[in-house]
Coordinates of C-alpha atoms in Angstrom, one line a residue:
X198 CA 124.9 40.7 11.5
X199 CA 123.9 43.8 13.6
X200 CA 124.4 44.1 17.3
X201 CA 122.7 46.8 19.3
X202 CA 124.0 47.8 22.7
X203 CA 123.2 50.6 25.1
X204 CA 125.5 53.6 25.1
X205 CA 125.8 53.5 28.9
X206 CA 126.6 49.7 28.9
X207 CA 129.8 48.7 30.6
X208 CA 132.4 46.5 29.1
X209 CA 131.2 43.6 31.1
X210 CA 127.6 44.1 29.9
X211 CA 128.8 44.2 26.3
X212 CA 130.8 41.0 26.8
X213 CA 127.8 39.4 28.3
X214 CA 125.5 40.5 25.5
X215 CA 127.9 39.2 22.8
X216 CA 129.6 36.2 24.3
X217 CA 127.2 35.1 27.0
X218 CA 126.9 35.1 30.8
X219 CA 129.0 32.0 31.2
X220 CA 132.2 34.0 30.5
X221 CA 131.0 37.4 31.8
X222 CA 130.5 35.9 35.3
X223 CA 134.0 34.6 35.5
X224 CA 136.1 37.7 34.5
X225 CA 138.7 39.5 36.6
X226 CA 139.9 43.0 35.8
X227 CA 143.3 44.0 34.5
X228 CA 145.0 47.4 34.7
X229 CA 148.6 48.0 33.7
X230 CA 150.4 51.4 33.3
X231 CA 154.1 51.9 32.5
X232 CA 155.2 55.4 31.6
X233 CA 158.7 54.2 30.8
X234 CA 157.4 51.8 28.1
X235 CA 154.8 54.4 27.1
X236 CA 151.7 52.3 27.3
X237 CA 148.6 51.7 29.5
X238 CA 146.3 48.8 29.3
X239 CA 143.0 47.7 30.8
X240 CA 140.8 44.7 30.2
X241 CA 139.1 41.6 31.5
X242 CA 140.3 38.1 31.6
X243 CA 138.7 34.8 32.6
X244 CA 139.7 33.1 35.8
X245 CA 140.6 29.5 36.4
X246 CA 136.9 28.4 36.6
X247 CA 136.3 29.1 32.9
X248 CA 137.9 27.4 30.0
X249 CA 136.9 26.6 26.4
X250 CA 138.4 24.6 23.5
X251 CA 139.8 27.7 21.7
X252 CA 141.5 30.8 23.0
X253 CA 139.4 34.0 22.5
X254 CA 141.6 37.2 22.4
X255 CA 139.8 40.6 21.9
X256 CA 142.7 43.0 21.4
X257 CA 142.3 46.7 20.8
X258 CA 145.2 49.0 20.2
X259 CA 144.3 52.7 20.3
X260 CA 140.6 51.6 20.1
X261 CA 141.2 49.6 16.9
X262 CA 140.6 45.9 16.7
X263 CA 143.8 44.1 15.7
X264 CA 145.6 40.8 16.1
X265 CA 148.9 39.9 17.7
X266 CA 150.2 36.4 17.6
X267 CA 152.9 37.1 20.1
X268 CA 150.4 38.3 22.8
X269 CA 148.1 35.3 22.1
X270 CA 151.0 32.8 22.5
X271 CA 152.3 34.5 25.7
X272 CA 148.9 34.5 27.4
X273 CA 148.3 30.9 26.5
X274 CA 151.6 30.1 28.0
X275 CA 150.5 31.8 31.3
X276 CA 147.2 30.0 31.4
X277 CA 148.7 26.6 30.7
X278 CA 149.7 26.5 34.4
X279 CA 146.2 27.3 35.7
X280 CA 143.8 25.5 33.3
X281 CA 143.5 21.8 32.6
X282 CA 145.0 20.3 29.5
X283 CA 143.1 21.4 26.4
X284 CA 141.5 24.4 28.2
X285 CA 141.9 27.9 26.8
X286 CA 140.9 31.3 28.2
X287 CA 138.9 34.4 27.2
X288 CA 140.7 37.8 27.4
X289 CA 139.8 41.3 26.4
X290 CA 142.6 43.9 26.4
X291 CA 142.6 47.5 25.3
X292 CA 146.0 49.0 24.8
X293 CA 146.7 52.7 24.6
X294 CA 150.1 53.3 22.9
X295 CA 151.6 56.4 21.3
X296 CA 150.7 56.1 17.5
X297 CA 154.3 56.8 16.7
X298 CA 155.3 53.6 18.4
X299 CA 152.9 51.4 16.4
X300 CA 153.9 49.8 13.1
X301 CA 150.7 49.0 11.1
X302 CA 152.5 48.2 7.8
X303 CA 153.3 44.6 8.4
X304 CA 150.1 43.1 7.1
X305 CA 148.2 44.0 3.8
X306 CA 144.9 44.6 5.7
X307 CA 146.6 46.2 8.7
X308 CA 145.0 43.5 10.8
X309 CA 148.2 42.6 12.6
X310 CA 150.5 45.2 14.1
X311 CA 153.8 45.5 15.9
X312 CA 154.9 48.2 18.4
X313 CA 158.0 49.3 20.2
X314 CA 159.1 47.5 23.3
X315 CA 156.8 44.7 22.3
X316 CA 158.5 42.0 24.4
X317 CA 158.6 44.2 27.5
X318 CA 154.9 45.2 27.1
X319 CA 153.9 41.6 26.7
X320 CA 155.9 40.6 29.7
X321 CA 154.2 43.3 31.8
X322 CA 150.8 42.1 30.6
X323 CA 151.6 38.4 31.4
X324 CA 152.9 39.4 34.9
X325 CA 149.6 41.2 35.6
X326 CA 147.5 38.3 34.3
X327 CA 149.5 35.8 36.4
X328 CA 149.1 37.9 39.5
X329 CA 145.4 38.3 39.0
X330 CA 144.9 34.6 38.5
X331 CA 147.0 33.8 41.6
X332 CA 144.9 36.1 43.7
X333 CA 141.5 34.7 42.4
X334 CA 142.6 31.1 42.3
X335 CA 141.7 30.3 45.9
X336 CA 138.8 28.1 44.9
X337 CA 137.5 26.2 41.9
X338 CA 133.9 25.6 40.8
X339 CA 133.1 22.2 39.2
X340 CA 129.7 21.2 37.7
X341 CA 128.5 17.8 38.8
X342 CA 125.4 15.7 38.1
X343 CA 124.0 12.9 40.1
X344 CA 122.1 10.0 38.4
X345 CA 118.5 9.5 39.7
X346 CA 117.7 6.1 41.2
X347 CA 116.7 3.6 38.7
X348 CA 118.4 5.3 35.8
X349 CA 120.8 3.0 33.9
X350 CA 124.3 4.1 33.4
X351 CA 124.9 5.1 29.7
X352 CA 127.0 2.6 27.9
X353 CA 130.4 3.6 26.8
X354 CA 130.6 4.0 23.0
X355 CA 132.6 1.4 21.2
X356 CA 136.0 2.6 20.0
X357 CA 135.8 3.9 16.4
X358 CA 132.0 4.4 16.5
X359 CA 130.3 7.8 16.3
X360 CA 129.0 9.4 19.5
X361 CA 125.5 10.8 18.8
X362 CA 123.7 12.9 21.4
X363 CA 120.4 14.7 21.0
X364 CA 120.0 18.3 22.1
X365 CA 117.0 20.5 21.1
X366 CA 116.1 18.3 18.1
X367 CA 119.6 18.3 16.7
X368 CA 122.3 15.5 16.8
X369 CA 126.0 16.1 17.2
X370 CA 128.4 13.5 15.9
X371 CA 131.8 13.4 17.5
X372 CA 134.4 11.1 16.0
X373 CA 137.4 10.0 17.9
X374 CA 140.6 10.9 16.0
X375 CA 142.7 8.1 14.7
X376 CA 145.8 7.3 16.7
X377 CA 148.1 8.2 13.8
X378 CA 146.8 11.8 14.0
X379 CA 147.3 12.2 17.8
X380 CA 150.1 14.5 18.9
X381 CA 151.7 13.1 22.0
X382 CA 153.2 16.3 23.2
X383 CA 152.2 19.9 23.5
X384 CA 154.7 22.8 23.1
X385 CA 152.9 24.8 25.8
X386 CA 153.4 22.0 28.5
X387 CA 156.0 22.9 31.1
X388 CA 158.8 20.4 31.6
X389 CA 159.9 19.4 35.0
X390 CA 163.5 20.4 34.2
X391 CA 162.4 24.0 33.9
X392 CA 161.4 24.0 37.6
X393 CA 164.9 23.0 38.7
X394 CA 167.3 25.7 39.8
X395 CA 169.9 26.5 37.1
X396 CA 173.3 25.1 38.1
X397 CA 175.4 27.4 36.0
X398 CA 179.1 26.5 35.6
X399 CA 181.6 29.1 36.4
X400 CA 182.9 31.0 33.3
X401 CA 186.3 30.1 32.1
X402 CA 189.2 32.4 32.4
X403 CA 190.4 34.2 29.3
X404 CA 188.8 33.7 25.9
X405 CA 188.2 29.9 26.1
X406 CA 184.5 29.9 27.1
X407 CA 182.3 28.6 24.3
X408 CA 179.0 29.6 25.8
X409 CA 178.7 32.4 28.3
X410 CA 175.7 33.7 30.3
X411 CA 175.4 36.8 32.4
X412 CA 173.5 36.5 35.6
X413 CA 170.4 38.7 35.9
X414 CA 172.0 41.0 38.4
X415 CA 174.6 42.2 35.9
X416 CA 171.9 43.8 33.7
X417 CA 171.3 47.5 34.1
X418 CA 168.4 49.4 32.5
X419 CA 168.6 53.0 31.3
X420 CA 165.9 55.5 30.5
X421 CA 166.9 56.0 26.9
X422 CA 163.9 56.0 24.6
X423 CA 163.8 53.5 21.8
X424 CA 164.8 55.1 18.5
X425 CA 162.5 54.3 15.6
X426 CA 164.5 53.4 12.5
X427 CA 163.6 55.4 9.4
X428 CA 166.5 54.4 7.2
X429 CA 165.4 53.2 3.8
X430 CA 168.2 50.7 3.6
X431 CA 167.0 48.9 6.8
X432 CA 163.4 48.9 5.7
X433 CA 164.5 47.3 2.4
X434 CA 166.4 44.6 4.2
X435 CA 163.4 43.9 6.4
X436 CA 161.3 43.6 3.3
X437 CA 163.8 41.2 1.8
X438 CA 163.4 38.9 4.8
X439 CA 159.6 39.1 4.6
X440 CA 159.7 38.2 0.9
X441 CA 161.7 35.1 1.7
X442 CA 159.4 33.8 4.5
X443 CA 158.3 30.2 4.3
X444 CA 154.9 30.0 6.0
X445 CA 154.8 26.3 6.7
X446 CA 158.3 26.2 8.2
X447 CA 157.5 29.3 10.3
X448 CA 154.4 27.7 11.6
X449 CA 156.2 24.5 12.4
X450 CA 159.0 26.3 14.4
X451 CA 156.4 28.5 16.2
X452 CA 154.7 25.3 17.5
X453 CA 157.6 22.9 17.8
X454 CA 158.6 20.9 20.8
X455 CA 162.3 20.8 21.6
X456 CA 163.7 17.3 22.1
X457 CA 167.4 17.7 22.5
X458 CA 170.9 18.0 21.0
X459 CA 171.9 15.2 18.6
X460 CA 175.4 16.3 17.6
X461 CA 177.3 19.3 19.1
X462 CA 180.1 19.1 16.5
X463 CA 177.8 19.5 13.5
X464 CA 175.3 21.6 15.5
X465 CA 172.2 19.4 15.0
X466 CA 169.2 19.2 17.3
X467 CA 166.0 17.2 17.2
X468 CA 162.5 18.8 17.4
X469 CA 158.9 17.7 17.0
X470 CA 156.5 19.5 14.8
X471 CA 153.0 18.0 14.9
X472 CA 153.2 14.3 14.2
X473 CA 156.6 14.7 12.6
X474 CA 160.2 14.5 13.9
X475 CA 162.9 16.8 12.4
X476 CA 166.6 17.2 12.6
X477 CA 167.5 20.9 12.4
X478 CA 170.8 22.7 12.0
X479 CA 170.6 25.0 15.0
X480 CA 173.6 26.9 13.7
X481 CA 171.6 28.0 10.7
X482 CA 168.5 28.6 12.8
X483 CA 170.4 30.8 15.3
X484 CA 172.2 32.6 12.5
X485 CA 168.9 33.6 10.9
X486 CA 167.4 34.5 14.2
X487 CA 170.2 36.9 15.3
X488 CA 170.3 38.5 11.8
X489 CA 166.5 39.2 12.1
X490 CA 167.0 40.5 15.7
X491 CA 169.7 42.8 14.3
X492 CA 167.3 44.2 11.7
X493 CA 164.4 44.5 14.2
X494 CA 166.4 46.2 17.0
X495 CA 168.7 48.2 14.7
X496 CA 170.1 51.3 16.5
X497 CA 168.6 50.1 19.8
X498 CA 171.0 47.3 20.9
X499 CA 172.1 46.9 24.5
X500 CA 175.7 47.0 25.4
X501 CA 178.0 44.4 27.0
X502 CA 180.5 46.5 28.9
X503 CA 184.1 45.1 28.9
X504 CA 185.9 45.9 32.2
X505 CA 188.8 46.4 31.9
X506 CA 188.7 47.4 28.2
X507 CA 190.5 45.2 25.7
X508 CA 193.2 46.3 23.2
X509 CA 191.8 46.3 19.7
X510 CA 195.3 45.7 18.2
X511 CA 195.9 42.7 20.5
X512 CA 192.5 41.1 19.6
X513 CA 193.2 41.6 15.9
X514 CA 196.6 40.0 16.3
X515 CA 195.0 37.0 17.9
X516 CA 192.5 36.8 15.1
X517 CA 195.3 37.0 12.5
X518 CA 197.3 34.3 14.2
X519 CA 194.3 32.0 14.2
X520 CA 193.6 32.8 10.5
X521 CA 197.2 32.2 9.7
X522 CA 197.1 28.8 11.3
X523 CA 193.9 27.9 9.4
X524 CA 195.5 29.1 6.1
X525 CA 198.7 27.2 6.7
X526 CA 196.8 24.0 7.4
X527 CA 194.7 24.5 4.3
X528 CA 197.7 25.3 2.1
X529 CA 199.5 22.2 3.4
X530 CA 196.6 20.0 2.4
X531 CA 196.4 21.6 -1.0
X532 CA 200.1 21.2 -1.6
X533 CA 200.0 17.5 -0.7
X534 CA 197.2 17.0 -3.2
X535 CA 198.7 19.0 -6.0
X536 CA 202.5 18.5 -5.3
X537 CA 203.0 22.2 -5.5
X538 CA 206.1 23.6 -3.7
X539 CA 204.9 27.2 -3.8
X540 CA 204.3 28.1 -0.1
X541 CA 202.2 31.3 -0.9
X542 CA 202.9 32.8 2.5
X543 CA 203.8 36.3 1.3
X544 CA 200.7 37.9 2.7
X545 CA 201.5 40.9 5.0
X546 CA 199.4 40.2 8.1
X547 CA 200.8 43.2 10.0
X548 CA 199.6 45.6 7.3
X549 CA 196.2 43.9 7.3
X550 CA 195.9 44.3 11.0
X551 CA 196.9 48.0 10.8
X552 CA 194.3 48.7 8.1
X553 CA 191.5 47.0 9.9
X554 CA 192.3 48.8 13.1
X555 CA 192.3 52.2 11.3
X556 CA 189.1 51.4 9.6
X557 CA 187.3 50.5 12.8
X558 CA 188.6 53.5 14.7
X559 CA 187.7 55.8 11.9
X560 CA 184.1 54.6 11.9
X561 CA 183.8 54.3 15.7
X562 CA 181.0 56.8 16.0
X563 CA 178.8 55.1 13.4
X564 CA 179.6 51.7 15.0
X565 CA 178.6 52.9 18.5
X566 CA 175.4 54.7 17.3
X567 CA 174.0 51.9 15.2
X568 CA 175.6 48.7 16.6
X569 CA 176.6 49.5 20.2
X570 CA 180.2 48.5 19.3
X571 CA 182.2 50.9 21.5
X572 CA 185.7 51.7 20.4
X573 CA 187.8 54.6 21.7
X574 CA 190.1 56.8 19.6
X575 CA 193.0 55.1 21.4
X576 CA 192.1 51.7 20.0
X577 CA 190.4 50.2 23.1
X578 CA 187.3 48.0 22.9
X579 CA 184.9 49.0 25.6
X580 CA 181.6 47.5 24.6
X581 CA 179.9 44.8 22.4
X582 CA 176.4 44.7 21.1
X583 CA 173.9 42.8 23.3
X584 CA 171.2 41.2 21.1
X585 CA 169.5 39.0 23.7
X586 CA 169.1 38.9 27.5
X587 CA 170.3 35.8 29.2
X588 CA 172.8 34.9 26.5
X589 CA 176.2 36.3 25.4
X590 CA 178.3 35.0 22.5
X591 CA 181.5 33.0 22.7
X592 CA 184.3 35.4 23.5
X593 CA 186.7 32.9 21.8
X594 CA 185.2 34.1 18.5
X595 CA 185.7 37.8 19.3
X596 CA 189.2 38.2 17.6
X597 CA 188.0 36.5 14.4
X598 CA 184.8 38.6 14.4
X599 CA 186.7 41.9 14.7
X600 CA 189.2 40.8 12.0
X601 CA 186.5 39.9 9.6
X602 CA 184.9 43.3 9.9
X603 CA 187.7 44.6 7.6
X604 CA 187.5 42.5 4.4
X605 CA 184.0 41.0 4.7
X606 CA 182.0 44.3 5.4
X607 CA 181.2 46.6 2.5
X608 CA 181.9 50.0 4.0
X609 CA 181.2 51.9 0.7
X610 CA 177.4 51.4 0.3
X611 CA 175.0 51.9 3.1
X612 CA 172.6 49.0 2.5
X613 CA 175.4 46.5 1.9
X614 CA 177.4 47.8 4.9
X615 CA 174.5 47.2 7.2
X616 CA 173.7 43.8 5.7
X617 CA 177.2 42.5 5.8
X618 CA 177.9 43.8 9.3
X619 CA 174.7 42.2 10.6
X620 CA 175.7 38.9 8.9
X621 CA 179.0 38.9 10.7
X622 CA 177.4 39.9 14.0
X623 CA 174.9 37.0 13.7
X624 CA 177.7 34.6 12.9
X625 CA 179.5 35.9 16.0
X626 CA 176.5 35.1 18.2
X627 CA 175.9 31.6 16.9
X628 CA 177.0 28.9 19.4
X629 CA 180.2 27.3 18.4
X630 CA 180.9 23.6 17.7
X631 CA 182.1 21.3 20.4
X632 CA 184.1 18.1 20.0
X633 CA 181.9 14.9 19.9
X634 CA 181.0 13.4 23.3
X635 CA 183.1 10.4 24.2
X636 CA 181.2 7.1 24.1
X637 CA 180.9 5.0 27.2
X638 CA 182.9 1.8 26.4
X639 CA 182.3 0.0 29.7
X640 CA 180.5 -2.8 28.0
X641 CA 183.2 -3.2 25.3
X642 CA 185.9 -3.1 27.9
X643 CA 184.2 -5.8 30.0
X644 CA 183.8 -7.9 26.8
X645 CA 187.5 -7.5 26.1
X646 CA 188.4 -8.4 29.6
X647 CA 186.5 -11.6 29.3
X648 CA 187.9 -12.6 25.9
X649 CA 191.6 -11.6 26.3
X650 CA 191.9 -11.5 30.1
X651 CA 192.9 -7.8 30.3
X652 CA 194.2 -6.6 33.6
X653 CA 192.7 -3.9 35.9
X654 CA 195.5 -1.5 34.8
X655 CA 194.5 -1.8 31.1
X656 CA 190.9 -1.1 32.0
X657 CA 192.0 1.9 34.0
X658 CA 194.0 3.3 31.1
X659 CA 191.0 2.9 28.7
X660 CA 188.7 4.6 31.1
X661 CA 191.2 7.6 31.3
X662 CA 191.3 7.8 27.5
X663 CA 187.5 8.1 27.4
X664 CA 187.3 10.7 30.3
X665 CA 186.2 14.1 29.0
X666 CA 187.9 17.4 29.8
X667 CA 185.9 19.0 32.7
X668 CA 185.9 22.4 30.9
X669 CA 184.5 20.9 27.7
X670 CA 181.9 19.0 29.8
X671 CA 180.8 22.1 31.5
X672 CA 180.5 23.9 28.2
X673 CA 178.5 21.1 26.8
X674 CA 176.0 21.2 29.7
X675 CA 175.7 24.9 29.4
X676 CA 175.2 24.7 25.6
X677 CA 172.4 22.2 26.1
X678 CA 170.6 24.3 28.7
X679 CA 171.0 27.5 26.6
X680 CA 169.5 25.8 23.5
X681 CA 166.6 24.4 25.4
X682 CA 165.6 27.3 27.6
X683 CA 166.9 30.4 25.7
X684 CA 167.5 30.0 22.0
X685 CA 164.8 27.6 20.8
X686 CA 162.1 29.4 22.9
X687 CA 163.2 32.7 21.3
X688 CA 163.1 31.2 17.8
X689 CA 159.6 29.8 18.6
X690 CA 158.4 33.3 19.6
X691 CA 159.8 35.6 16.9
X692 CA 161.7 33.8 14.2
X693 CA 160.4 34.2 10.6
X694 CA 161.7 31.1 8.9
X695 CA 163.0 31.9 5.5
X696 CA 163.3 29.5 2.5
X697 CA 167.0 29.2 3.0
X698 CA 166.5 27.4 6.3
X699 CA 164.9 24.5 4.4
X700 CA 168.4 23.2 3.7
X701 CA 169.0 22.9 7.4
X702 CA 165.7 21.0 8.3
X703 CA 165.4 17.2 7.6
X704 CA 162.3 15.2 8.4
X705 CA 163.3 11.8 9.8
X706 CA 160.0 10.4 11.0
X707 CA 156.3 10.8 10.4
X708 CA 153.8 9.1 12.7
X709 CA 151.4 8.5 9.8
X710 CA 154.1 6.8 7.8
X711 CA 155.1 4.7 10.7
X712 CA 151.6 3.5 11.1
X713 CA 151.5 2.5 7.4
X714 CA 154.7 0.4 8.0
X715 CA 153.2 -1.3 11.0
X716 CA 150.0 -2.0 9.1
X717 CA 151.9 -3.8 6.4
X718 CA 153.8 -5.8 8.9

């Protein structure tokens, strides 16, 4: 198909020529420039008066037509507030980015690309689109039609029958989908809980907080340019992840709807994907996500500054004591099962702590350059890697994380060193388990009172036994909010689900299967 346009035609004229006047008359202009992120963008986007059944995104990067799933999803999220349900926008964007910042080798046909500061650039684009829509959205245009006198009202088609309309000698047949194919929720719909102000619990003293979150005011930006990674070992590790991608699982997670936490102890959450309900191990999901973030942002991590600095030797000693307790408990269980009197407690923990400390101090320059793990020559820990804004890992896991960097990281080979370090870093960032939530036994207590005539004092004692520790309760509330509003949205945006995650996903309900059961009944 050949299209002929005038050389002097503007962008609006060309859009009108190809896509029609209906969209060209409802466009507003976008212009964004950010020298710090190294990009400039201009384009046209439809206002709130225009919406169609499918999103149209015309994206050009350095005057080449490409695709970006992340940009498309982010723009659809912005428009979900302005358009009616089922409505989608039209948007044309032309991005000018330094070619050195663009990675075109992620797709065989080079149709899809990634670029540096992708999340920040998308955020700036969405902010500009949101601002333009807010300025234009002062009035809406609705098409209406009045029936002429004497014209009968068209009959409503019977459920299940085809709706046939004639237009220019052609007939269009629209069939209403069966109820067992209808999806009751939409991942792009905003929940009312997201509009409420976050009531963040105060962080606990010491290292007892299971989930911590820094307020936005504690983040500081610097002008350091993002360093492109040219290490062959990191590129091979990224290729290994791409080779293990499971497309169906990735698509399901990218469009899922979060339901809630099922079990904090076993780290299980419920999500909906299409017409199916799944239980997922969010520990495995977050572990894979943070590992991929470590590969993507390798050498460009943020830093969590520790003020005052912590003693590396003290942290390693705490980790060793915890490991010693775990080993003692495990050995006691094994001895009871095998009736073996050999205690096996001849391991020199002091020597192990000294070797791990020397190893980390010796490699402190490499750790700071690649992983933002700041350790001084005097053995002080001054900074930790920041993988994600709005979320910090459990500081209670810090001693064990540092201790495991000794025996569980292969410091002799480059590729294995990076892989094993990122594996330990991802495990450090995964939310920890919490004790099961106590059940409310008010009904059982009332039944017991009626049967056995229990006194008010006994009921008071049973209520105290079921009362949850306030600190654990605060951690539980923070964990639920972090999973719903931080971690799962992040996984939806940029996680490539690998085949190994199939072990942590269980389908528990299928709407089509339920309809078959109901039909048999």
